[in-house]
Short mmCIF file of C-alpha atoms in Angstrom, two decimals:
data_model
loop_
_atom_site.label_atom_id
_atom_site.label_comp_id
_atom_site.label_asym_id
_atom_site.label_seq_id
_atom_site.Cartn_x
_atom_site.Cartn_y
_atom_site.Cartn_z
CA UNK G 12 -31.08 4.70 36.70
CA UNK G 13 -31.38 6.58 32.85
CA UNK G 14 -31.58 4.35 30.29
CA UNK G 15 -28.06 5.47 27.88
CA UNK G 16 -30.66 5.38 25.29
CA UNK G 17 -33.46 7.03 26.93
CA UNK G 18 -33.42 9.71 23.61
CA UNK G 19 -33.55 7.26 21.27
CA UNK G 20 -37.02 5.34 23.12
CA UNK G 21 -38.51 8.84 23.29
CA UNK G 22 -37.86 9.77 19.72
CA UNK G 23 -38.98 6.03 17.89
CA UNK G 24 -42.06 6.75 20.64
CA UNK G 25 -42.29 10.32 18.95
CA UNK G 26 -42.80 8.87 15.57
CA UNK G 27 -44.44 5.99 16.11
CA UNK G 28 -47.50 8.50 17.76
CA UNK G 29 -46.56 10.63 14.84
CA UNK G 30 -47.43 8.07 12.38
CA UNK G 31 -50.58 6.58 14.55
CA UNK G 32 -53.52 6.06 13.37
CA UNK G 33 -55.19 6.63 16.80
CA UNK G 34 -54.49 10.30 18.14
CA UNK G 35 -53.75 10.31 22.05
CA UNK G 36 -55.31 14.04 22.46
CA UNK G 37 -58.32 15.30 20.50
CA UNK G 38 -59.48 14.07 17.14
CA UNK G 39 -58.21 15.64 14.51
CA UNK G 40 -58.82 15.70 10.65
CA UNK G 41 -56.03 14.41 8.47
CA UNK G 42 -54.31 16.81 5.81
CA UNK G 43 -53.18 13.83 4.03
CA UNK G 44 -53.34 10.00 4.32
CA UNK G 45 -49.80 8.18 4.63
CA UNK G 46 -50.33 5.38 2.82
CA UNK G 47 -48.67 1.50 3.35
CA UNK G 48 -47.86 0.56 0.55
CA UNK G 49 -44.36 0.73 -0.08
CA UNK G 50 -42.78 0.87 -4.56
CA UNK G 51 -43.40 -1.69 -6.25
CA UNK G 52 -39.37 -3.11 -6.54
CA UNK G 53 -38.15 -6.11 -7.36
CA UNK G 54 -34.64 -7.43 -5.94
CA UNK G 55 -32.06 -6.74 -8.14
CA UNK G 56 -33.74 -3.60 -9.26
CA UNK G 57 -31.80 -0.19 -10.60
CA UNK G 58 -33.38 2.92 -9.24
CA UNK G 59 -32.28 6.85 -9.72
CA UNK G 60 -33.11 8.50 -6.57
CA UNK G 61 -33.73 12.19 -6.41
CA UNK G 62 -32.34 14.01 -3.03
CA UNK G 63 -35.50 17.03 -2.76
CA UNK G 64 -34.44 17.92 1.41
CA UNK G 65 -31.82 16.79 4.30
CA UNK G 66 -32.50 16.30 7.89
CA UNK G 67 -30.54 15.27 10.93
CA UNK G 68 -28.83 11.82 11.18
CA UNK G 69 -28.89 11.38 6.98
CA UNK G 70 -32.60 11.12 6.33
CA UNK G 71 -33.09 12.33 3.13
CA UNK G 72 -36.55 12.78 1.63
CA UNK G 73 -36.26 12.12 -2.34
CA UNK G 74 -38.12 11.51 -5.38
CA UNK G 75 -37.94 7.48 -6.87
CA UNK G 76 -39.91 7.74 -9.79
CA UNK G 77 -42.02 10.09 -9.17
CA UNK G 78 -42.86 8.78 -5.65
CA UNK G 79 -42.20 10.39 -2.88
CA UNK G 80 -39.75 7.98 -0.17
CA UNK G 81 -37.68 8.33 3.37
CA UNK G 82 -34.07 7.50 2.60
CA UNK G 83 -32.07 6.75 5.24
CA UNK G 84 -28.35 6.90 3.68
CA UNK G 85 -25.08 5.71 5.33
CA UNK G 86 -23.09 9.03 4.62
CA UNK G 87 -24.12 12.49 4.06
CA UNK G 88 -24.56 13.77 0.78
CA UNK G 89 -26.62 16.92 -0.18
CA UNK G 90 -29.75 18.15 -1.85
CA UNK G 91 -29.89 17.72 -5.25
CA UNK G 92 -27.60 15.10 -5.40
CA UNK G 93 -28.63 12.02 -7.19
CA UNK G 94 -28.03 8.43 -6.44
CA UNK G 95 -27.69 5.00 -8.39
CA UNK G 96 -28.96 2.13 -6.34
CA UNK G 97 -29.46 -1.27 -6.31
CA UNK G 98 -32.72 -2.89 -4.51
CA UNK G 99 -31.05 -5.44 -2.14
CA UNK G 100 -34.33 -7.05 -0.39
CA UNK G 101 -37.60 -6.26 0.52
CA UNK G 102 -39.42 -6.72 3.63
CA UNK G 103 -43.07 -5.22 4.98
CA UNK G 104 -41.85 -2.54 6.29
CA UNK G 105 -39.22 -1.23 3.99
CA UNK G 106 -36.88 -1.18 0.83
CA UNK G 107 -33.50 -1.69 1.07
CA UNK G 108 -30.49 -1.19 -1.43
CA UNK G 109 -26.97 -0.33 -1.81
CA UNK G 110 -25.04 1.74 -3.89
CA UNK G 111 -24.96 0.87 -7.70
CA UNK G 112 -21.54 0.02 -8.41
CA UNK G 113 -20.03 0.80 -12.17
CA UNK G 114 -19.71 -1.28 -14.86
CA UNK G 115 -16.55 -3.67 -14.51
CA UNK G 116 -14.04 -2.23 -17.30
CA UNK G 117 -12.07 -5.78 -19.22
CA UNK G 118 -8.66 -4.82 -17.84
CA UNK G 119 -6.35 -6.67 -15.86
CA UNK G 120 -8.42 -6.40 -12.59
CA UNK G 121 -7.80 -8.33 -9.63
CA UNK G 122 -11.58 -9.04 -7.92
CA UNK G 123 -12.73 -8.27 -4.66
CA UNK G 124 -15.14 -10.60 -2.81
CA UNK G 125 -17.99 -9.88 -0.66
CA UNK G 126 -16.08 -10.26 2.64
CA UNK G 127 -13.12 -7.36 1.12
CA UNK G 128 -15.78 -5.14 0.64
CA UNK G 129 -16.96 -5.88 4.16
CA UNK G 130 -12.98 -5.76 5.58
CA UNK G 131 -12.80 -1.94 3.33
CA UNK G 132 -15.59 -0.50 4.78
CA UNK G 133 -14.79 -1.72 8.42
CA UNK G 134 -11.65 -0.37 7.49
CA UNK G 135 -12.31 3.24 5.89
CA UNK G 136 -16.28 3.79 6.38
CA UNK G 137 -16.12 3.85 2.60
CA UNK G 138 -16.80 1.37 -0.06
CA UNK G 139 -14.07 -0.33 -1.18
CA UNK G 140 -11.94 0.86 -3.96
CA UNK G 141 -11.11 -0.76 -6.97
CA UNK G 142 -9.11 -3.59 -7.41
CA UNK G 143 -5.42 -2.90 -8.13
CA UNK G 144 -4.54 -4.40 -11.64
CA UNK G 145 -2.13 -7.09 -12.47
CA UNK G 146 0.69 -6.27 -15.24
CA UNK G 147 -0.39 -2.15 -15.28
CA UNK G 148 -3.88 -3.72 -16.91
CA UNK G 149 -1.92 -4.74 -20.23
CA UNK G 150 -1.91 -7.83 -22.13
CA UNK G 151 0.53 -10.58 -21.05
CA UNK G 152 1.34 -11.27 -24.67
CA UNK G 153 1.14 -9.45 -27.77
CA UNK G 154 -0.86 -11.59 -29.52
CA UNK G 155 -2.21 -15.30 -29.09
CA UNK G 156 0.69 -18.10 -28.43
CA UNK G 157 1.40 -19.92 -31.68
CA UNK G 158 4.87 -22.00 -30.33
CA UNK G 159 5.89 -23.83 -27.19
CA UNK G 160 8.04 -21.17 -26.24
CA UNK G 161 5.40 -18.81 -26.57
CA UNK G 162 2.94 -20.64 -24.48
CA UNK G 163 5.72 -20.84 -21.43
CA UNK G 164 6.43 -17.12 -22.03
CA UNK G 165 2.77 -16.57 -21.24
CA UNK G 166 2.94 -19.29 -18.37
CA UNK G 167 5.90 -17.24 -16.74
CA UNK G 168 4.02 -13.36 -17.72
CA UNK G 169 1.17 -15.01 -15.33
CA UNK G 170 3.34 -15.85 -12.66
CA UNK G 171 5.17 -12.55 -12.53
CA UNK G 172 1.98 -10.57 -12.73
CA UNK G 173 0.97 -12.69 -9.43
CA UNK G 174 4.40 -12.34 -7.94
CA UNK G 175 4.97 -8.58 -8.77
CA UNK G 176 1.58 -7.27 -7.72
CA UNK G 177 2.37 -6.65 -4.35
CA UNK G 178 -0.38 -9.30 -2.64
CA UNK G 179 2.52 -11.16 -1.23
CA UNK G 180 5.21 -7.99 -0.84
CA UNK G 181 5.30 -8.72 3.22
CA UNK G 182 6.39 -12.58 2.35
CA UNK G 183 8.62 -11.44 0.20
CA UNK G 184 10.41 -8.83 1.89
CA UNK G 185 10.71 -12.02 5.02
CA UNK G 186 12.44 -13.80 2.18
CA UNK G 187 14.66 -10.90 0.54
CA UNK G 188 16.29 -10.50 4.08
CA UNK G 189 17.07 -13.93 4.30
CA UNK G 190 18.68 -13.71 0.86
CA UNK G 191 16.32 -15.80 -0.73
CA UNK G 192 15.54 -13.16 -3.42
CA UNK G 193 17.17 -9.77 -4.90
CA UNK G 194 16.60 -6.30 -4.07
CA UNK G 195 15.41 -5.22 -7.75
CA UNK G 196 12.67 -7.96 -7.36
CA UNK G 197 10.99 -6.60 -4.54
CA UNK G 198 11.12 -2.65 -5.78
CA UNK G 199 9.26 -3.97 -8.99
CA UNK G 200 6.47 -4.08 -6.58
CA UNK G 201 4.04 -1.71 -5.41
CA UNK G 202 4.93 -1.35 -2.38
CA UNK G 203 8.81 -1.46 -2.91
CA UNK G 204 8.17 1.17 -5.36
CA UNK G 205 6.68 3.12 -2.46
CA UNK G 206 9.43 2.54 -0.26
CA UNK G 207 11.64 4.85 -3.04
CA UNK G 208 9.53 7.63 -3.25
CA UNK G 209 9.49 7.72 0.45
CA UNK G 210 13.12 7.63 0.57
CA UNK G 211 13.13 10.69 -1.64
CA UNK G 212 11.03 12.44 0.72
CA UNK G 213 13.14 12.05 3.89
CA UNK G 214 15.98 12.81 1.94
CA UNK G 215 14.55 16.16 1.21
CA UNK G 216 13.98 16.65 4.61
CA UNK G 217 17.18 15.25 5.99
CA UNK G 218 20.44 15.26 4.19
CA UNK G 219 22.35 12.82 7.14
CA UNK G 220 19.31 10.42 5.95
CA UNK G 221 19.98 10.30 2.35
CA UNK G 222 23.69 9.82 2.67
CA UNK G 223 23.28 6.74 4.83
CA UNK G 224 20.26 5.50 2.68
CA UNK G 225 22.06 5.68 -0.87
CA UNK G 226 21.75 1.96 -1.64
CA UNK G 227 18.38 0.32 -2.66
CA UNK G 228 18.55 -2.04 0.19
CA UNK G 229 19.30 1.08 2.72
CA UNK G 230 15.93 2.61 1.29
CA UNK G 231 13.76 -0.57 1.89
CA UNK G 232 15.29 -0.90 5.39
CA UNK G 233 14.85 2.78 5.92
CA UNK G 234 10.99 2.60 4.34
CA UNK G 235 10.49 0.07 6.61
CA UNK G 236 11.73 1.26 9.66
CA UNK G 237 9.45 3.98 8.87
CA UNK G 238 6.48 2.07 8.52
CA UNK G 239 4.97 2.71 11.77
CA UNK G 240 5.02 6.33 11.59
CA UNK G 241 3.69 6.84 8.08
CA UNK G 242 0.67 5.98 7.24
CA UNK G 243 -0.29 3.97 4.14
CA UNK G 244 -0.39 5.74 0.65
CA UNK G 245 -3.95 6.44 -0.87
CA UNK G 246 -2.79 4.57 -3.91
CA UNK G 247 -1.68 1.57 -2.06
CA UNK G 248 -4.91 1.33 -0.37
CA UNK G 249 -6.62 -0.90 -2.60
CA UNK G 250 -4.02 -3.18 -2.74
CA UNK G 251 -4.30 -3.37 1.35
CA UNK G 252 -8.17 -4.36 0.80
CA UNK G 253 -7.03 -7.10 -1.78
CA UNK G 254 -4.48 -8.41 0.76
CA UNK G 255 -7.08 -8.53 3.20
CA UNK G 256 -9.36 -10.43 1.36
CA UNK G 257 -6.65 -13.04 0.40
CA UNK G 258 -6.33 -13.56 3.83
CA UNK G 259 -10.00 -13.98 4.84
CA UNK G 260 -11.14 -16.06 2.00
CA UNK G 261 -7.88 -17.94 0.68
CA UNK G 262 -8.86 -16.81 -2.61
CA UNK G 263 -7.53 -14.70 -5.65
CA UNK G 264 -9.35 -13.98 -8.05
CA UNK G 265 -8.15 -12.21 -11.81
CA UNK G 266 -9.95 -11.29 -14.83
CA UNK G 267 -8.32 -9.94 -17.74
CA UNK G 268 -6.66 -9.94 -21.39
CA UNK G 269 -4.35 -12.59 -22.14
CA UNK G 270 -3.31 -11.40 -25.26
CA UNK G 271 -5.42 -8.61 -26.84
CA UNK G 272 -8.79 -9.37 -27.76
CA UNK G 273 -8.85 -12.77 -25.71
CA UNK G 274 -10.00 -12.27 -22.42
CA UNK G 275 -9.56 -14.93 -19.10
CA UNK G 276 -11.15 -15.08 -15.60
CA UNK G 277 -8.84 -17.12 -13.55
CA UNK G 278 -9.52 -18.06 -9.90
CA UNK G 279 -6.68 -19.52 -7.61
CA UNK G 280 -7.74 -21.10 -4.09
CA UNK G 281 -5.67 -22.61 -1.35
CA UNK G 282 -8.04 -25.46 -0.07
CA UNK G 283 -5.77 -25.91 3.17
CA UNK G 284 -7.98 -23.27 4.90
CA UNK G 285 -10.53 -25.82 5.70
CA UNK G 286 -7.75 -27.52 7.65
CA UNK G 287 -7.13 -24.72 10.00
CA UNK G 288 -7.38 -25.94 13.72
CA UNK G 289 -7.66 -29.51 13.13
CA UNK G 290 -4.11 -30.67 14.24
CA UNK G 291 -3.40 -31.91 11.29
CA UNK G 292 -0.59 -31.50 8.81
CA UNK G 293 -1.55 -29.01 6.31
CA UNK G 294 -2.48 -30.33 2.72
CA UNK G 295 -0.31 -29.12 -0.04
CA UNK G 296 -2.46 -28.69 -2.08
CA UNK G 297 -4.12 -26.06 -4.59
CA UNK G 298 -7.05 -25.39 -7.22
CA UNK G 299 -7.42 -23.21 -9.76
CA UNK G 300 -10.29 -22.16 -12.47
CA UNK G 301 -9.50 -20.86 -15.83
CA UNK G 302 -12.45 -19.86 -17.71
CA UNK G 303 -12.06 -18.70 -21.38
CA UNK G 304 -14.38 -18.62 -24.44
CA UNK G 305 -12.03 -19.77 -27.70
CA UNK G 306 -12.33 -19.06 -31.29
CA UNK G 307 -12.32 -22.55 -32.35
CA UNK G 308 -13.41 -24.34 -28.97
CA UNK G 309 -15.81 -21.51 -27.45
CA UNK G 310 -16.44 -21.48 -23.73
CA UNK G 311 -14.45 -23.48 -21.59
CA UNK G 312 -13.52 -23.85 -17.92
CA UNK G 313 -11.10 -25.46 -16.77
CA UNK G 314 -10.55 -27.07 -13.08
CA UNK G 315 -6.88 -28.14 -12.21
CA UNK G 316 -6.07 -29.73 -8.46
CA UNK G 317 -2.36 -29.50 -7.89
CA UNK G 318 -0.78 -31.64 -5.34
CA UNK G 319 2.88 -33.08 -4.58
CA UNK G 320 1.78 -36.50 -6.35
CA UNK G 321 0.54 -34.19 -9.84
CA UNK G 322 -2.02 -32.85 -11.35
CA UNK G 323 -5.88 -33.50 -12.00
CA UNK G 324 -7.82 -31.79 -14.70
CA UNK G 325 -11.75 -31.28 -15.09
CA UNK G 326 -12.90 -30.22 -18.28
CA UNK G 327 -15.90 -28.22 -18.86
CA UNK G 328 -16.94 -27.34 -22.24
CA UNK G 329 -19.98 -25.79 -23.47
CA UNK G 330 -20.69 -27.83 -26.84
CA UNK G 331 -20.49 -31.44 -26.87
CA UNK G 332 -18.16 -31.30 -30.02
CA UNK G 333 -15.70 -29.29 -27.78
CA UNK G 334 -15.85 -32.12 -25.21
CA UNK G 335 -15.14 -34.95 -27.48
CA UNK G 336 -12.34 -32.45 -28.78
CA UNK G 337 -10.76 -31.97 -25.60
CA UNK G 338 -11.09 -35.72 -24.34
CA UNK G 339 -9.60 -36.78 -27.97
CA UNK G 340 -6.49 -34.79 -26.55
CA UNK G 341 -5.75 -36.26 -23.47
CA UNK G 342 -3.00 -38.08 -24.25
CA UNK G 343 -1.15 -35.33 -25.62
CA UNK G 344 -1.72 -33.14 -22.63
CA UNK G 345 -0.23 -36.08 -20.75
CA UNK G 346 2.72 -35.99 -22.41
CA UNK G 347 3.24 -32.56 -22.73
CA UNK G 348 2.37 -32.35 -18.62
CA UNK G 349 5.24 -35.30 -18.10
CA UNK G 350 7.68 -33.38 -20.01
CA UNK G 351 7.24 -30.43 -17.35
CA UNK G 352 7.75 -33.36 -14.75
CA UNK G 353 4.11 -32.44 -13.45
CA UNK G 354 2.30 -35.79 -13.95
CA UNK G 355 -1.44 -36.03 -15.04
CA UNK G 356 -3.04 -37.90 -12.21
CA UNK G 357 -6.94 -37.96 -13.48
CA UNK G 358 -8.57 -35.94 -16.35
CA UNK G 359 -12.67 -35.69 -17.19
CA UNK G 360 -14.22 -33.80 -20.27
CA UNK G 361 -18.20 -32.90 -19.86
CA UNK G 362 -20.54 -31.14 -20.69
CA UNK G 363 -22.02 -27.71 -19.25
CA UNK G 364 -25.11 -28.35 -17.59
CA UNK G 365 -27.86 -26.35 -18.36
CA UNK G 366 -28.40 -24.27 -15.26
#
């Protein structure tokens, strides 16, 4: 029987007499010595690769700094072209690296981990886009909190930038046709915003459709009757790899401007995924991670473990004035925590250690 990869032996058996430094047929005088000795990189690396010619099955031959190298590229691209990569690893027998990704910009972006980039390209063949912002990439405030009511204004501009960026718009819609929440709530998000424009465009197309579509809540049930046969909107797409990546990791993850000029990265975890198969009840629980760097108190990260009994707090700060500032206030947090009916059930101030 033929081997299904018999041309695939024959050609690696091609090159590897190609590259040989025993001839099988009669001796002959090298033009020019190959040598083993692959760039000097180091992991981590940036290098600006040169595309000089193309071949069959995207291997390239380019220029690295003023070396001549075999790429061996994912996608096709053209001569000329030049790339941006990234030196992954390094083994004997070659260099490998990805794509050089651009500089994060400091607006409201949500992040994508390592397995949503892995869940977009599975998805697409392509890298995956960026991350859809949270509150159209503004500020939550106008400027920094100065009164209580201020500081729950902020509290509540947090949640709604969660709730209205579309991560959870399947849950929601679940809970909008039970009643549980309004029409105009859902069409604030992404996808409910969608669902209008592609009312418009069957309406176009049929006028018996728009007539029995006129409310909001006849254009979400229309939008998602037509689901199936539609497919997703290029501009919705990164907000697909985000949901994705919620659901493989349990993790969200948002960097951005509180108020101008103060930025936040802010991680929120659901710790119940390590339960998953065991049998037993789920724990209601959650963590989150605030990380800031304050005028007055510079960097500090904050750990908060929320479950039905309260709330426990770990303090990180970077200075050990900032600690002693921050455990000095404990009591006050307390109090301000009870007041919200959440109560504090453990709080720890230390110090950053020195990596």
């Amino acid at each position: 029987m033929i081997p299904s990869d018999l041309a695939s032996r024959l050609r690696m058996l091609s090159e590897a007499s190609f590259f040989s430094g025993e001839p099988t047929v009669a001796p002959l005088a090298r033009v020019k010595g190959i040598s083993a000795n692959l760039p000097d990189f180091t992991p981590g690396q940036r290098i600006t690769a040169s595309l000089q010619a193309t071949s069959q099955d995207n291997i390239y031959k380019a220029r690295i700094e003023g070396r001549d190298v075999i790429l061996s590229l994912p996608q096709s691209v053209k001569a000329g072209d030049s790339l941006e990569l990234v030196v992954s690893h390094i083994t004997p027998q070659a260099v490998f690296a990805t794509l050089a990704q651009p500089a994060a910009d400091t607006t409201s972006r949500a992040a994508l981990s390592q397995t949503g980039k892995l869940i977009s390209f599975m998805l697409t063949g392509q890298p995956a886009a960026q991350a859809p912002s949270l509150n159209g990439g503004a500020a939550l405030l106008p400027s920094a909190p100065q009164t209580t009511a201020a500081t729950a204004q902020l509290a509540s501009n947090l949640g709604a930038a969660i709730a209205e960026s579309g991560l959870f718009y399947e849950s929601h819609q679940a809970r909008w046709l039970s009643g549980q929440i309004d029409t105009a709530s859902l069409l604030k998000e992404p996808q409910g915003r969608e669902s209008t424009a592609l009312l418009k465009t069957v309406s176009t197309a049929s006028p018996d459709v728009a007539e029995k579509t006129a409310s909001p809540t006849a254009a979400l049930t229309t939008a998602a009757t037509k689901a199936d046969t539609v497919p997703v909107a290029e501009r919705l797409l990164p907000l697909v790899h985000q949901q994705l990546d919620a659901i493989a990791t349990h993790q969200l993850a948002w960097q951005g401007q509180i108020w101008p000029g103060q930025t936040m990265e802010w991680e929120i975890e659901d710790p119940a995924r390590d339960d998953n198969g065991s049998g037993n009840e789920p724990d209601t629980s959650w963590n989150t991670t605030l990380r800031l760097t304050l005028p007055s108190l510079g960097g500090v990260e904050a750990r908060l473990h929320l479950t039905p009994a309260g709330i426990a707090i770990r303090l990180i700060a970077d200075d050990s004035a900032t600690r002693n500032t921050l455990q000095a206030a404990e009591s006050r947090l307390a109090d301000a925590l009870a007041a919200a009916n959440v109560p504090l059930t453990g709080m720890v101030a230390e110090l950053r250690q020195a990596p």
